[in-house]
PDB file of C-alpha atoms in Angstrom:
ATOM      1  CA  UNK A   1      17.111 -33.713 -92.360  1.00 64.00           C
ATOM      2  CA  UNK A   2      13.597 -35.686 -93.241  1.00 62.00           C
ATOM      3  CA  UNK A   3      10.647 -34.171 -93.140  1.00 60.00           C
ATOM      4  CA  UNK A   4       8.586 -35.355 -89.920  1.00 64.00           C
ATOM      5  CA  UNK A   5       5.050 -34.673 -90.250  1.00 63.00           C
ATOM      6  CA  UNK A   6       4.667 -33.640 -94.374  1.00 67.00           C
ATOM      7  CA  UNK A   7       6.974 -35.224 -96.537  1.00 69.00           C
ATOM      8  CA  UNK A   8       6.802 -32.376 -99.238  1.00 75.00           C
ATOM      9  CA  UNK A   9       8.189 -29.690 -96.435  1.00 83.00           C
ATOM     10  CA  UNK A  10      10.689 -29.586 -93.613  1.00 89.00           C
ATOM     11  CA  UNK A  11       9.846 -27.363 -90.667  1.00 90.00           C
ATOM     12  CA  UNK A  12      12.925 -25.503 -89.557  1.00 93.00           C
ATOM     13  CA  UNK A  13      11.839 -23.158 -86.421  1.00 93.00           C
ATOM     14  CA  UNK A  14      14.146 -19.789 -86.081  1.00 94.00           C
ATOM     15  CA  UNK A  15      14.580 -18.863 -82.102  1.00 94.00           C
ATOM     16  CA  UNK A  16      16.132 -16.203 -80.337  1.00 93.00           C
ATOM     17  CA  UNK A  17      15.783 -12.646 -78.124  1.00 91.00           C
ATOM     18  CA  UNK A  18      14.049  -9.570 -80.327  1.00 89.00           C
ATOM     19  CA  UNK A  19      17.197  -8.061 -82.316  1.00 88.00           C
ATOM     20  CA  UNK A  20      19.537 -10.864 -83.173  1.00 92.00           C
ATOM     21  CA  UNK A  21      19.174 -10.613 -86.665  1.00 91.00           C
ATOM     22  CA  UNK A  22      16.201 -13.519 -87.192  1.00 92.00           C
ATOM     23  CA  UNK A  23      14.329 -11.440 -89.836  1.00 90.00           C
ATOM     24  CA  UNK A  24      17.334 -10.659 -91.509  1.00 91.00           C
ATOM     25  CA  UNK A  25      18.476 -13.949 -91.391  1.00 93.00           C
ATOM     26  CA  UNK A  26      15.271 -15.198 -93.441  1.00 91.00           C
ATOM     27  CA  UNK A  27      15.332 -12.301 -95.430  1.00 89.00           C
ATOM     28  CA  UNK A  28      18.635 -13.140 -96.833  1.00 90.00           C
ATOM     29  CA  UNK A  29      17.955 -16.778 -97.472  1.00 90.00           C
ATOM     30  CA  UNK A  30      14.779 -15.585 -99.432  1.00 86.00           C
ATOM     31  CA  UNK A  31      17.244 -13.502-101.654  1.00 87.00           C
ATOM     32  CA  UNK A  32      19.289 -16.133-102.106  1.00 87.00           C
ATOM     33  CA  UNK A  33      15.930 -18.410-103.419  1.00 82.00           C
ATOM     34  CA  UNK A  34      14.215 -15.817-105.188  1.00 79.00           C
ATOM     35  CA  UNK A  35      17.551 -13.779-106.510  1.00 80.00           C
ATOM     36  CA  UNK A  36      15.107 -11.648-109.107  1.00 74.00           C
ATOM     37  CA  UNK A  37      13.207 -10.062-106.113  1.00 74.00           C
ATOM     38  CA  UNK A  38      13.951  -6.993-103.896  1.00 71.00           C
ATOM     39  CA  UNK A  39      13.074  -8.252-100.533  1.00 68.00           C
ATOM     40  CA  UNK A  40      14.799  -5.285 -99.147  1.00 67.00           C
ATOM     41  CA  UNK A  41      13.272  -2.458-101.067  1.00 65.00           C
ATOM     42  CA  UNK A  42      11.443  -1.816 -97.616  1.00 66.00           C
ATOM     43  CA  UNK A  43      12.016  -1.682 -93.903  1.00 67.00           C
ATOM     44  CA  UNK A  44      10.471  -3.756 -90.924  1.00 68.00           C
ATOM     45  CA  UNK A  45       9.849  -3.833 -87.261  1.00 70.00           C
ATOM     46  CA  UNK A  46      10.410  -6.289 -84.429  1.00 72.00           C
ATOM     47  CA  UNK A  47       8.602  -9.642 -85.618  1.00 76.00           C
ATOM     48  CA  UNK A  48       5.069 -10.199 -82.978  1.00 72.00           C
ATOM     49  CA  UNK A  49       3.551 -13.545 -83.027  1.00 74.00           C
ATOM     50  CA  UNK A  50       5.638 -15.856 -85.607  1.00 81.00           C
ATOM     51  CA  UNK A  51       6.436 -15.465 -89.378  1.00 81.00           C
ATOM     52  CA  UNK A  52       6.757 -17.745 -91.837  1.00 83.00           C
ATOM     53  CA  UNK A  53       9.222 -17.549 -94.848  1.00 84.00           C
ATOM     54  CA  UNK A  54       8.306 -20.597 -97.267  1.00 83.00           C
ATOM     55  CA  UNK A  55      11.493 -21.506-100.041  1.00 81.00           C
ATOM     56  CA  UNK A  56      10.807 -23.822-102.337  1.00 73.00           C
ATOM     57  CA  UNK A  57      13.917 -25.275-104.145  1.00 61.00           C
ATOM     58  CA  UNK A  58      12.001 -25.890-107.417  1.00 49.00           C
ATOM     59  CA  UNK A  59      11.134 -22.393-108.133  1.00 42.00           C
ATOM     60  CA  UNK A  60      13.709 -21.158-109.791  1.00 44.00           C
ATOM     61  CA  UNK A  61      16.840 -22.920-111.637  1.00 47.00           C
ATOM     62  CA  UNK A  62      18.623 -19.961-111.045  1.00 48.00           C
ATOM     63  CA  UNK A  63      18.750 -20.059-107.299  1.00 51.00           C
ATOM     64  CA  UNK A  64      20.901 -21.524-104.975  1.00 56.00           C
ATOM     65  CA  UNK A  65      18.573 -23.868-103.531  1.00 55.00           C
ATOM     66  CA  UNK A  66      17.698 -25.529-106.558  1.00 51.00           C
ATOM     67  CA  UNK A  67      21.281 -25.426-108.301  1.00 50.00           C
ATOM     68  CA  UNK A  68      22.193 -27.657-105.296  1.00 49.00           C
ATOM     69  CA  UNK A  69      19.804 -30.414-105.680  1.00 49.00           C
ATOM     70  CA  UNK A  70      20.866 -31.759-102.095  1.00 53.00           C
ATOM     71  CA  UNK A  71      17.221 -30.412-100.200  1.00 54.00           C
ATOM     72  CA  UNK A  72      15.028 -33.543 -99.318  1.00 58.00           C
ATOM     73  CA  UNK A  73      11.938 -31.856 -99.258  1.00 63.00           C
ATOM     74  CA  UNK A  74      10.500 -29.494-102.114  1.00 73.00           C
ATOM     75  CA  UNK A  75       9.632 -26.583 -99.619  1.00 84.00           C
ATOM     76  CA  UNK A  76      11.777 -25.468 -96.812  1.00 88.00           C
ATOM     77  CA  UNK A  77       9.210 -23.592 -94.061  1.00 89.00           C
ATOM     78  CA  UNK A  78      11.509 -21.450 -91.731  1.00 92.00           C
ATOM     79  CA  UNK A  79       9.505 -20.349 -89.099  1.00 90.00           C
ATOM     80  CA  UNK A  80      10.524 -16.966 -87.392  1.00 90.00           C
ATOM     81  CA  UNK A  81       9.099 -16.513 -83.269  1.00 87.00           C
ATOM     82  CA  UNK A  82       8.899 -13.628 -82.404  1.00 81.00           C
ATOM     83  CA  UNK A  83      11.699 -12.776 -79.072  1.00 73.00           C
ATOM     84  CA  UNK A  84       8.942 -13.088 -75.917  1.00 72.00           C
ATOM     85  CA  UNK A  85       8.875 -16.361 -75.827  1.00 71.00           C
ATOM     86  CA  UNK A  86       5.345 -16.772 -74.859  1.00 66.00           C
ATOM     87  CA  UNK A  87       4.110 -20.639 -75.689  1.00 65.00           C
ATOM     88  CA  UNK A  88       1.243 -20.542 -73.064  1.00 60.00           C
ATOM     89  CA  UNK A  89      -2.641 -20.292 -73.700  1.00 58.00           C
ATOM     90  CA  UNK A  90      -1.973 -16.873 -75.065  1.00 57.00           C
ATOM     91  CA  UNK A  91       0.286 -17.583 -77.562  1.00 63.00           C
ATOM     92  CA  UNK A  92      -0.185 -16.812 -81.185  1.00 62.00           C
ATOM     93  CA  UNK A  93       1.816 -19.888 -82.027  1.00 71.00           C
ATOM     94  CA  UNK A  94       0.752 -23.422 -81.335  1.00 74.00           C
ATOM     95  CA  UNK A  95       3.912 -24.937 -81.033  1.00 78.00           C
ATOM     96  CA  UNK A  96       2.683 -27.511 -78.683  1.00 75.00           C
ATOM     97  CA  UNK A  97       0.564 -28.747 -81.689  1.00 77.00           C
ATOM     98  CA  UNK A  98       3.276 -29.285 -84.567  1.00 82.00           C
ATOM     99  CA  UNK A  99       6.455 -31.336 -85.169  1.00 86.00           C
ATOM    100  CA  UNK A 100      10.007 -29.669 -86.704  1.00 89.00           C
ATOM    101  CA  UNK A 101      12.568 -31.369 -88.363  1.00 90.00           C
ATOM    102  CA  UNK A 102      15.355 -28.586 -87.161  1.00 93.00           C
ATOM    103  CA  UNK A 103      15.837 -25.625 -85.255  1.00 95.00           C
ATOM    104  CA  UNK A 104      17.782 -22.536 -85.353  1.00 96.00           C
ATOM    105  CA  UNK A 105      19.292 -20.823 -82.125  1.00 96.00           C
ATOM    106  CA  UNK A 106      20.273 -17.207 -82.909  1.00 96.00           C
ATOM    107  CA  UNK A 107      22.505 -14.968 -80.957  1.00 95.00           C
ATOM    108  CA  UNK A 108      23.903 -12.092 -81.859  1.00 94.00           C
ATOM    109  CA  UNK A 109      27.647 -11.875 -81.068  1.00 92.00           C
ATOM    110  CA  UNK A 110      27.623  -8.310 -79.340  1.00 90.00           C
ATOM    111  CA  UNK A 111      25.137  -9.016 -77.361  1.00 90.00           C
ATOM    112  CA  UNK A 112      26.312 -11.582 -74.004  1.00 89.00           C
ATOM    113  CA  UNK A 113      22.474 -11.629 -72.647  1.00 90.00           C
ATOM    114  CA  UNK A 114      21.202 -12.847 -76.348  1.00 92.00           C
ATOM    115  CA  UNK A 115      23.799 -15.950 -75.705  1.00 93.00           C
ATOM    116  CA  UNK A 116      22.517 -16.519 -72.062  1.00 92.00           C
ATOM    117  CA  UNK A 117      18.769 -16.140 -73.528  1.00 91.00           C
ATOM    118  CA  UNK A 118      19.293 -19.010 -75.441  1.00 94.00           C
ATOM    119  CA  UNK A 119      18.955 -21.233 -72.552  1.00 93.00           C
ATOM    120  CA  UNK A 120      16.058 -20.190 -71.752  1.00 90.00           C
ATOM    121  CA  UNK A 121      14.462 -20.859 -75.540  1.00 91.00           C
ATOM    122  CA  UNK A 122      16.227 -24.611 -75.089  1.00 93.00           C
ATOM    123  CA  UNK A 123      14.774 -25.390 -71.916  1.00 90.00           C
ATOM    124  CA  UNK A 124      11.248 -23.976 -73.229  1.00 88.00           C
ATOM    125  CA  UNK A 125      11.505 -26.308 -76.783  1.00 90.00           C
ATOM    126  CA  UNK A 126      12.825 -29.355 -74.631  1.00 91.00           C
ATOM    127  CA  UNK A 127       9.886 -29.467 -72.288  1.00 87.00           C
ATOM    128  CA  UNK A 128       7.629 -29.594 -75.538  1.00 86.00           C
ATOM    129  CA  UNK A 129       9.289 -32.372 -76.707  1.00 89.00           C
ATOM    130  CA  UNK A 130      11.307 -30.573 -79.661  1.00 91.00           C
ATOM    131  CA  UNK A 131      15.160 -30.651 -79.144  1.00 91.00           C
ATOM    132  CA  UNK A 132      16.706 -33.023 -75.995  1.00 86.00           C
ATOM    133  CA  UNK A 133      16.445 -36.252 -75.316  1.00 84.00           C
ATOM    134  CA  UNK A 134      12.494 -36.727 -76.275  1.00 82.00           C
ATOM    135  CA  UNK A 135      13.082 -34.367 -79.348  1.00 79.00           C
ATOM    136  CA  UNK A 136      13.900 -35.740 -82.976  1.00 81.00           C
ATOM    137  CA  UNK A 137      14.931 -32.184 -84.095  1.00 90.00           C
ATOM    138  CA  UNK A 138      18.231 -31.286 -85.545  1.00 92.00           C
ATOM    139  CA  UNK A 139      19.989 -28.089 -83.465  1.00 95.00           C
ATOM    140  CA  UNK A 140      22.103 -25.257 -84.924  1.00 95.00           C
ATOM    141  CA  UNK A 141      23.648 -22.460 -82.743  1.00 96.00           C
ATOM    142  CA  UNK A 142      24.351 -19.461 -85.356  1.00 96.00           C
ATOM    143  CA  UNK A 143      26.382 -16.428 -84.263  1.00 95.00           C
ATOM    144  CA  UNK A 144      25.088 -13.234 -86.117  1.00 94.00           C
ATOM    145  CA  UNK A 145      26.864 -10.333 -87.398  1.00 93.00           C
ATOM    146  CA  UNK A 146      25.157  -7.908 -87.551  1.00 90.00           C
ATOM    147  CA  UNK A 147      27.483  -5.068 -88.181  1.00 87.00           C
ATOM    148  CA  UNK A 148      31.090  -5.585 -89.782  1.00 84.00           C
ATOM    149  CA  UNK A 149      34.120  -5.059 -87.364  1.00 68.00           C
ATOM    150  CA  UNK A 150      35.070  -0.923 -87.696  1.00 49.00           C
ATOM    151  CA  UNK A 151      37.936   0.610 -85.728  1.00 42.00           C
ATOM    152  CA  UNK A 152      35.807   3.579 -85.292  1.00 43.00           C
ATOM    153  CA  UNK A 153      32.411   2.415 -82.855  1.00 43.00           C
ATOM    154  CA  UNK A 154      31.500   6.100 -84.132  1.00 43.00           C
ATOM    155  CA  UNK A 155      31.253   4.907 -87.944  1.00 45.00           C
ATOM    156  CA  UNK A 156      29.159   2.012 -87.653  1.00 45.00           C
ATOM    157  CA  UNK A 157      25.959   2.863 -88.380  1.00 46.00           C
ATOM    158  CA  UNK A 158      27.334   4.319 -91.554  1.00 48.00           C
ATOM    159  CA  UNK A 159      28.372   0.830 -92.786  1.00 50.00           C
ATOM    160  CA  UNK A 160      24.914  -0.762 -92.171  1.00 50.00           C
ATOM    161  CA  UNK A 161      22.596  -1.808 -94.862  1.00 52.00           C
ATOM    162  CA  UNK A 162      19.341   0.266 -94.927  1.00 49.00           C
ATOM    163  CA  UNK A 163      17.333  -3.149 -94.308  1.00 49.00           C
ATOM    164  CA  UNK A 164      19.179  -2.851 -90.300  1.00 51.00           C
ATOM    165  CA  UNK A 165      18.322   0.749 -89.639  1.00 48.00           C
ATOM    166  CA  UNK A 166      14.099  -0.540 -89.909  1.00 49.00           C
ATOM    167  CA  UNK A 167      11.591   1.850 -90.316  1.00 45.00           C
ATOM    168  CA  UNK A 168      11.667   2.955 -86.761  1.00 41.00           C
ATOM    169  CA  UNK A 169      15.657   4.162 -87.355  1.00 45.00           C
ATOM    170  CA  UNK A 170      14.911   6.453 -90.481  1.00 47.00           C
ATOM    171  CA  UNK A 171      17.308   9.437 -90.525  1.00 46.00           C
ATOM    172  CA  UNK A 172      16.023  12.733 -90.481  1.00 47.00           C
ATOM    173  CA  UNK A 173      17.389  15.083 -93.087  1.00 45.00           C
ATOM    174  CA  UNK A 174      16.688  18.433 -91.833  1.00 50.00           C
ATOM    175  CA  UNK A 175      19.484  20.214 -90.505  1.00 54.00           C
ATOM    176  CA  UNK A 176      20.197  20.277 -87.164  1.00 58.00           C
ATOM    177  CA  UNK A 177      20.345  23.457 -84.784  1.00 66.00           C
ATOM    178  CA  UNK A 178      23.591  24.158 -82.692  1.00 69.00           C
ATOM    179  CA  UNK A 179      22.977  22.594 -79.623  1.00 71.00           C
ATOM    180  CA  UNK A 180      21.765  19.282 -81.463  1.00 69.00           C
ATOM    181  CA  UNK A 181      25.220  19.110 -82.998  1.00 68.00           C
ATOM    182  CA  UNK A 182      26.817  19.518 -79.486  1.00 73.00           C
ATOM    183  CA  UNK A 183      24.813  16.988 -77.799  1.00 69.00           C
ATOM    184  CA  UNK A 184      25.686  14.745 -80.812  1.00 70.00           C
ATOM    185  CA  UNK A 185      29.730  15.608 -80.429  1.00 72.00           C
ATOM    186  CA  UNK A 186      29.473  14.768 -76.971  1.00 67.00           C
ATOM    187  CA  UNK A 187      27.409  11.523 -77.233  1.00 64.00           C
ATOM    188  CA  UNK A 188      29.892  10.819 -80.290  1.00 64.00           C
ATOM    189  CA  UNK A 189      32.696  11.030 -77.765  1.00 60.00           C
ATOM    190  CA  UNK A 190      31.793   8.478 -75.013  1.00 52.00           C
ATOM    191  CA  UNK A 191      30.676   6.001 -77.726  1.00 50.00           C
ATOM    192  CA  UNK A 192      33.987   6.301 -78.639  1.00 53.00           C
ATOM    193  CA  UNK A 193      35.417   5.453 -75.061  1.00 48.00           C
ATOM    194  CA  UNK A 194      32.512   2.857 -74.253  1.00 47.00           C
ATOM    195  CA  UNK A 195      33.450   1.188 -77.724  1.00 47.00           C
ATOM    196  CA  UNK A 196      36.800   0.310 -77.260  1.00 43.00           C
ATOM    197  CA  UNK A 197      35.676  -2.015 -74.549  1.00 46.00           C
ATOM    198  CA  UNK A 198      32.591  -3.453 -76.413  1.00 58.00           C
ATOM    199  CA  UNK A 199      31.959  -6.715 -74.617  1.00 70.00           C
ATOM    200  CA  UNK A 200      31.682  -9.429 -77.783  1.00 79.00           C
ATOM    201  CA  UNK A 201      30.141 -12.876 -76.672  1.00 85.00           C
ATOM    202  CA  UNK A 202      33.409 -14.786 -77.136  1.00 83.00           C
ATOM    203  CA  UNK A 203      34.869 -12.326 -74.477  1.00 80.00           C
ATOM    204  CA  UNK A 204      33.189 -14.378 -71.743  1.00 81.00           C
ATOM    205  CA  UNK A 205      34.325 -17.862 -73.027  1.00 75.00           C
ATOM    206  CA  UNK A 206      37.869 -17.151 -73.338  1.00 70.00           C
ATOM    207  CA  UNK A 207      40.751 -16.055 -70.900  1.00 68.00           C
ATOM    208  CA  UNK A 208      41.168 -12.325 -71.467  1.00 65.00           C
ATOM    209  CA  UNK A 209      44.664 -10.945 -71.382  1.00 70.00           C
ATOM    210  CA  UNK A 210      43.430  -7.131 -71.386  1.00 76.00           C
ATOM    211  CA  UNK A 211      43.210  -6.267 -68.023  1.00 78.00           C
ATOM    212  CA  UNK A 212      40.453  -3.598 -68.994  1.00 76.00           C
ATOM    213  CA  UNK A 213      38.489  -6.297 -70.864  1.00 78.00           C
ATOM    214  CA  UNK A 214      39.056  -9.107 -67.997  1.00 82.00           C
ATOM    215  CA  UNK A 215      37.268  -6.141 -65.399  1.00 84.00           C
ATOM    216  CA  UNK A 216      34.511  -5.369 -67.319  1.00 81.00           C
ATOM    217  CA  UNK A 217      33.439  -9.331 -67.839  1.00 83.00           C
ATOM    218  CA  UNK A 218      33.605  -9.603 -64.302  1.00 86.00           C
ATOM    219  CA  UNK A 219      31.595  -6.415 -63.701  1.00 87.00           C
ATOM    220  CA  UNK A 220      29.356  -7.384 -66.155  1.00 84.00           C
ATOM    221  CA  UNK A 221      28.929 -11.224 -64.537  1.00 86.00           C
ATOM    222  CA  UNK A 222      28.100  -9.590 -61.000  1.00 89.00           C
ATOM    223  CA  UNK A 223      26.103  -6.884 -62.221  1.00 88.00           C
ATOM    224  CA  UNK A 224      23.645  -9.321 -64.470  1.00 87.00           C
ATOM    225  CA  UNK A 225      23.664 -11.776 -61.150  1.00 89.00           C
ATOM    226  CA  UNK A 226      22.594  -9.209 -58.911  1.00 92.00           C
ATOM    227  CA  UNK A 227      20.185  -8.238 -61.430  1.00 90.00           C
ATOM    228  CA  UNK A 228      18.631 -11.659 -61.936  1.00 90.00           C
ATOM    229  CA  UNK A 229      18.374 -11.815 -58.203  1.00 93.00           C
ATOM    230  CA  UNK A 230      16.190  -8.375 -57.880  1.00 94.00           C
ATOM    231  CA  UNK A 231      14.064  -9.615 -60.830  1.00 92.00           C
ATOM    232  CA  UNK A 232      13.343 -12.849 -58.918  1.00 92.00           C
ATOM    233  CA  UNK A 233      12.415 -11.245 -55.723  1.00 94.00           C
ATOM    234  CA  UNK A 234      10.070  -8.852 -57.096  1.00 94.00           C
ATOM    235  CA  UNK A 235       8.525 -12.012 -59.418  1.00 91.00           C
ATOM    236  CA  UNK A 236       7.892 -13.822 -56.162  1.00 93.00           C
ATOM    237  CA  UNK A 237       6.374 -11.000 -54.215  1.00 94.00           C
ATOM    238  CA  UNK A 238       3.699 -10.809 -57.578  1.00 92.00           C
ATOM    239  CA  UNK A 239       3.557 -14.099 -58.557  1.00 90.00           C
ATOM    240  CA  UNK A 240       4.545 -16.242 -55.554  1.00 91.00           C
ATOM    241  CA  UNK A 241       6.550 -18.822 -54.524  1.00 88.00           C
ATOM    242  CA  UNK A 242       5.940 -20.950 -57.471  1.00 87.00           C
ATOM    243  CA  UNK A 243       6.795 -18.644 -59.957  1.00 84.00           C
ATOM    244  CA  UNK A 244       8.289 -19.407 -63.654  1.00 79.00           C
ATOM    245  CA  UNK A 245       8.880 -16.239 -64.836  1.00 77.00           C
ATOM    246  CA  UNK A 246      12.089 -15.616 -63.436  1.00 84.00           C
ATOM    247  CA  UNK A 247      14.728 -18.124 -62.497  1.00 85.00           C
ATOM    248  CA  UNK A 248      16.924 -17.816 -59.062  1.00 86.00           C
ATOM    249  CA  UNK A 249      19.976 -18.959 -60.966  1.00 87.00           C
ATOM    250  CA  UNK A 250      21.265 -17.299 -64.003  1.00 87.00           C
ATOM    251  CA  UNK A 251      23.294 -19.110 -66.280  1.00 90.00           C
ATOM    252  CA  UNK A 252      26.874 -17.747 -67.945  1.00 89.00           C
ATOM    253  CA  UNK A 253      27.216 -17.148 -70.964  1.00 90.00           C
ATOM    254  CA  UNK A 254      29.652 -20.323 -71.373  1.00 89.00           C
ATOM    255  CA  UNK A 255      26.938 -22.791 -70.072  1.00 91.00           C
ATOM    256  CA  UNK A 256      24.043 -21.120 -72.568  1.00 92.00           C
ATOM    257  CA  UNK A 257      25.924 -22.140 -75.569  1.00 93.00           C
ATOM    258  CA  UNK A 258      27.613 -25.649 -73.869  1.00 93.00           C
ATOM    259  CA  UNK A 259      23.857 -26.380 -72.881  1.00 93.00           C
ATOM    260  CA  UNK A 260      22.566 -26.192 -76.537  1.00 93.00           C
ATOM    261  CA  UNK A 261      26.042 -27.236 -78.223  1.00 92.00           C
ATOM    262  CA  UNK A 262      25.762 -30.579 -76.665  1.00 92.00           C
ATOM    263  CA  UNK A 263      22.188 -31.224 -77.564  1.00 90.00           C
ATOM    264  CA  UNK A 264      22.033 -35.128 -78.625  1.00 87.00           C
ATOM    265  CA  UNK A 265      21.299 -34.912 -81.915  1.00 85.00           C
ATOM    266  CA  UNK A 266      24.246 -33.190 -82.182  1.00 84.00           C
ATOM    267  CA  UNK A 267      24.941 -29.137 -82.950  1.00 87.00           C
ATOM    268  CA  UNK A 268      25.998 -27.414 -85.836  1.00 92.00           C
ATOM    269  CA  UNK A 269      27.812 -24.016 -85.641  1.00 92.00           C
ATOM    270  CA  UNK A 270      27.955 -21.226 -87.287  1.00 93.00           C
ATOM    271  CA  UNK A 271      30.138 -18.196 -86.437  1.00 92.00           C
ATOM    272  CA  UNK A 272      29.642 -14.609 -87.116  1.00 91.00           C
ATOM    273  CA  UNK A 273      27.612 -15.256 -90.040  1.00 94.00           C
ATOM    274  CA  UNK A 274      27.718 -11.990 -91.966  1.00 94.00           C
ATOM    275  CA  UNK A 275      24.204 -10.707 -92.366  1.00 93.00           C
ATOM    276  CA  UNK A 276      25.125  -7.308 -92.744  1.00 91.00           C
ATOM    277  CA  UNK A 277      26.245  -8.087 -96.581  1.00 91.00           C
ATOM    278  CA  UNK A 278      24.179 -10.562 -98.855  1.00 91.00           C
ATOM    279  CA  UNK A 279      27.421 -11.278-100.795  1.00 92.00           C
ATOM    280  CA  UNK A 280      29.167 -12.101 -97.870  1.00 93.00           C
ATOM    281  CA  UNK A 281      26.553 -14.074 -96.458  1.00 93.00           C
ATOM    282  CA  UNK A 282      26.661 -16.343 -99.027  1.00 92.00           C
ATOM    283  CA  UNK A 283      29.883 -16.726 -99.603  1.00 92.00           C
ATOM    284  CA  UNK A 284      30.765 -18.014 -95.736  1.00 92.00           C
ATOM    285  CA  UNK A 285      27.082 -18.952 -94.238  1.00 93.00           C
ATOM    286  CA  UNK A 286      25.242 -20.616 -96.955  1.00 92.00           C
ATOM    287  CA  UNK A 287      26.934 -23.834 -97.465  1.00 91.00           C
ATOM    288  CA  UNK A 288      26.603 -24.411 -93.655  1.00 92.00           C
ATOM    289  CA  UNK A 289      22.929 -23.538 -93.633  1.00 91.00           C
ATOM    290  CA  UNK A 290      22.518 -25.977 -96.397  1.00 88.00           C
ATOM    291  CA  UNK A 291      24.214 -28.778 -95.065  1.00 89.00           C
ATOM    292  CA  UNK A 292      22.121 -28.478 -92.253  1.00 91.00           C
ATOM    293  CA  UNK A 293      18.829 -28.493 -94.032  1.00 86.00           C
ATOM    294  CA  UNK A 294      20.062 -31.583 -96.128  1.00 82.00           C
ATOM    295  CA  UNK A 295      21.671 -33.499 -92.467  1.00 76.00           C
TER     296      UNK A 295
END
């Protein structure tokens, strides 16, 4: 990857819904830079606007980046939208205004409408000239993990770091009264039943041979259609005819990822990159994120 516009940084824009894991994502490769720092001693919110996480490869001989040598570009800028994807006269962000050497299409891998969101971001950076046929930048799609696979849906929160819970999450010490505990047991109970059919992304791009799983894609695929279809009705009774908020035709989940996979500069891939664990984060994402930087 060359630098487009500065020669002393490459521009590497992070997209994707709120909650994928963006933050995270940058907050990891910043530990991974800067391995003397605590970037998670504290908690964070959903990202507004954009944010900007700056790693320079020279900064430290310790640190991945520089022990690699392979970065074109002194500085890496990865910069973070935030998940409305609003690029109009409003926007924070002037995106219409700058050039990027890469981007980064996050999805997290429970989440199916996070996948089918992506199209939207693609379509949004193509008609500004960014990825596609007009667009010089390089395209990754990365699949984020944000929790580790547990036989026990119950358990999970348990196994997340405290960086995932975010300030909004914090758990509340006092003890609970008696009917707390039973609304918690029951609660406990259907995540239980709800979680042994927890729709993953790959579950829509593959042939299912559990009959239970097969019937909840397909409810899920008519349910999000007739969705998509109320949503554009009650856009064009607002907004009008003309409308671009909403789209009649909602893509699958298959055609999302097939849409941005085949960009032509060619796609990268990641899949269920770990950022749940910095060890295990760089130990089966790192390399790939590198390689892309230095492509």
């Amino acid at each position: 990857m060359t630098a487009s516009g500065n020669p002393d940084v490459l521009r590497v824009l992070v997209v994707g819904d709120t909650g994928v894991g963006k933050t995270l994502l940058l907050r990891r490769l910043h530990q991974v830079a800067f391995p003397g720092e605590d970037v998670f001693a504290s908690t964070w919110g959903p990202t507004t606007g954009f944010h900007v996480e700056v790693v320079r490869n020279t900064h430290q001989q310790g640190s991945a980046f520089s022990s690699r040598g392979q970065v074109a570009a002194p500085c890496v800028a990865f910069i973070e939208l935030g998940g409305n994807r609003n690029f109009g006269p409003s926007s924070q962000f002037p995106i219409g205004l700058m050039s990027f050497d890469g981007v980064i299409f996050v999805y997290d891998e429970q989440n199916a409408n996070s996948a089918i969101g992506l199209s939207y971001w693609y379509e949004d950076l193509k008609s500004y000239g960014i990825v596609g046929n007009n667009g010089g930048a390089k395209v990754m799609l990365l699949e984020a993990a944000l929790s580790p696979l547990v036989l026990n849906p119950s358990h999970a929160t348990n196994n997340l770091p405290d960086e995932l819970l975010g300030a909004y999450l914090q758990r509340n010490v006092s003890e609970f009264s008696l009917w707390t505990r039973l609304v918690q047991k029951v609660r406990g109970s259907v995540v239980r039943w709800v979680g042994t059919s927890r729709l993953r992304v790959r579950d829509f791009q593959q042939h299912q041979d559990s009959f239970r799983v097969w019937f909840v894609v397909v409810f899920y695929y008519w349910a999000a259609k007739l969705e998509n279809m109320l949503l554009f009705l009650v856009a064009v009774i607002l907004f009008g005819p003309y409308q671009h908020a909403v789209r009649l035709r909602r893509p699958s989940v298959a055609e999302s990822l097939i849409m941005i996979s085949s960009d032509v500069c060619g796609t990268q891939t990641v899949l269920s990159c770990p950022l749940f664990d910095q060890l295990a984060f760089e130990a089966s994402a790192l390399e790939k994120l590198m390689l892309f930087v230095d492509s």
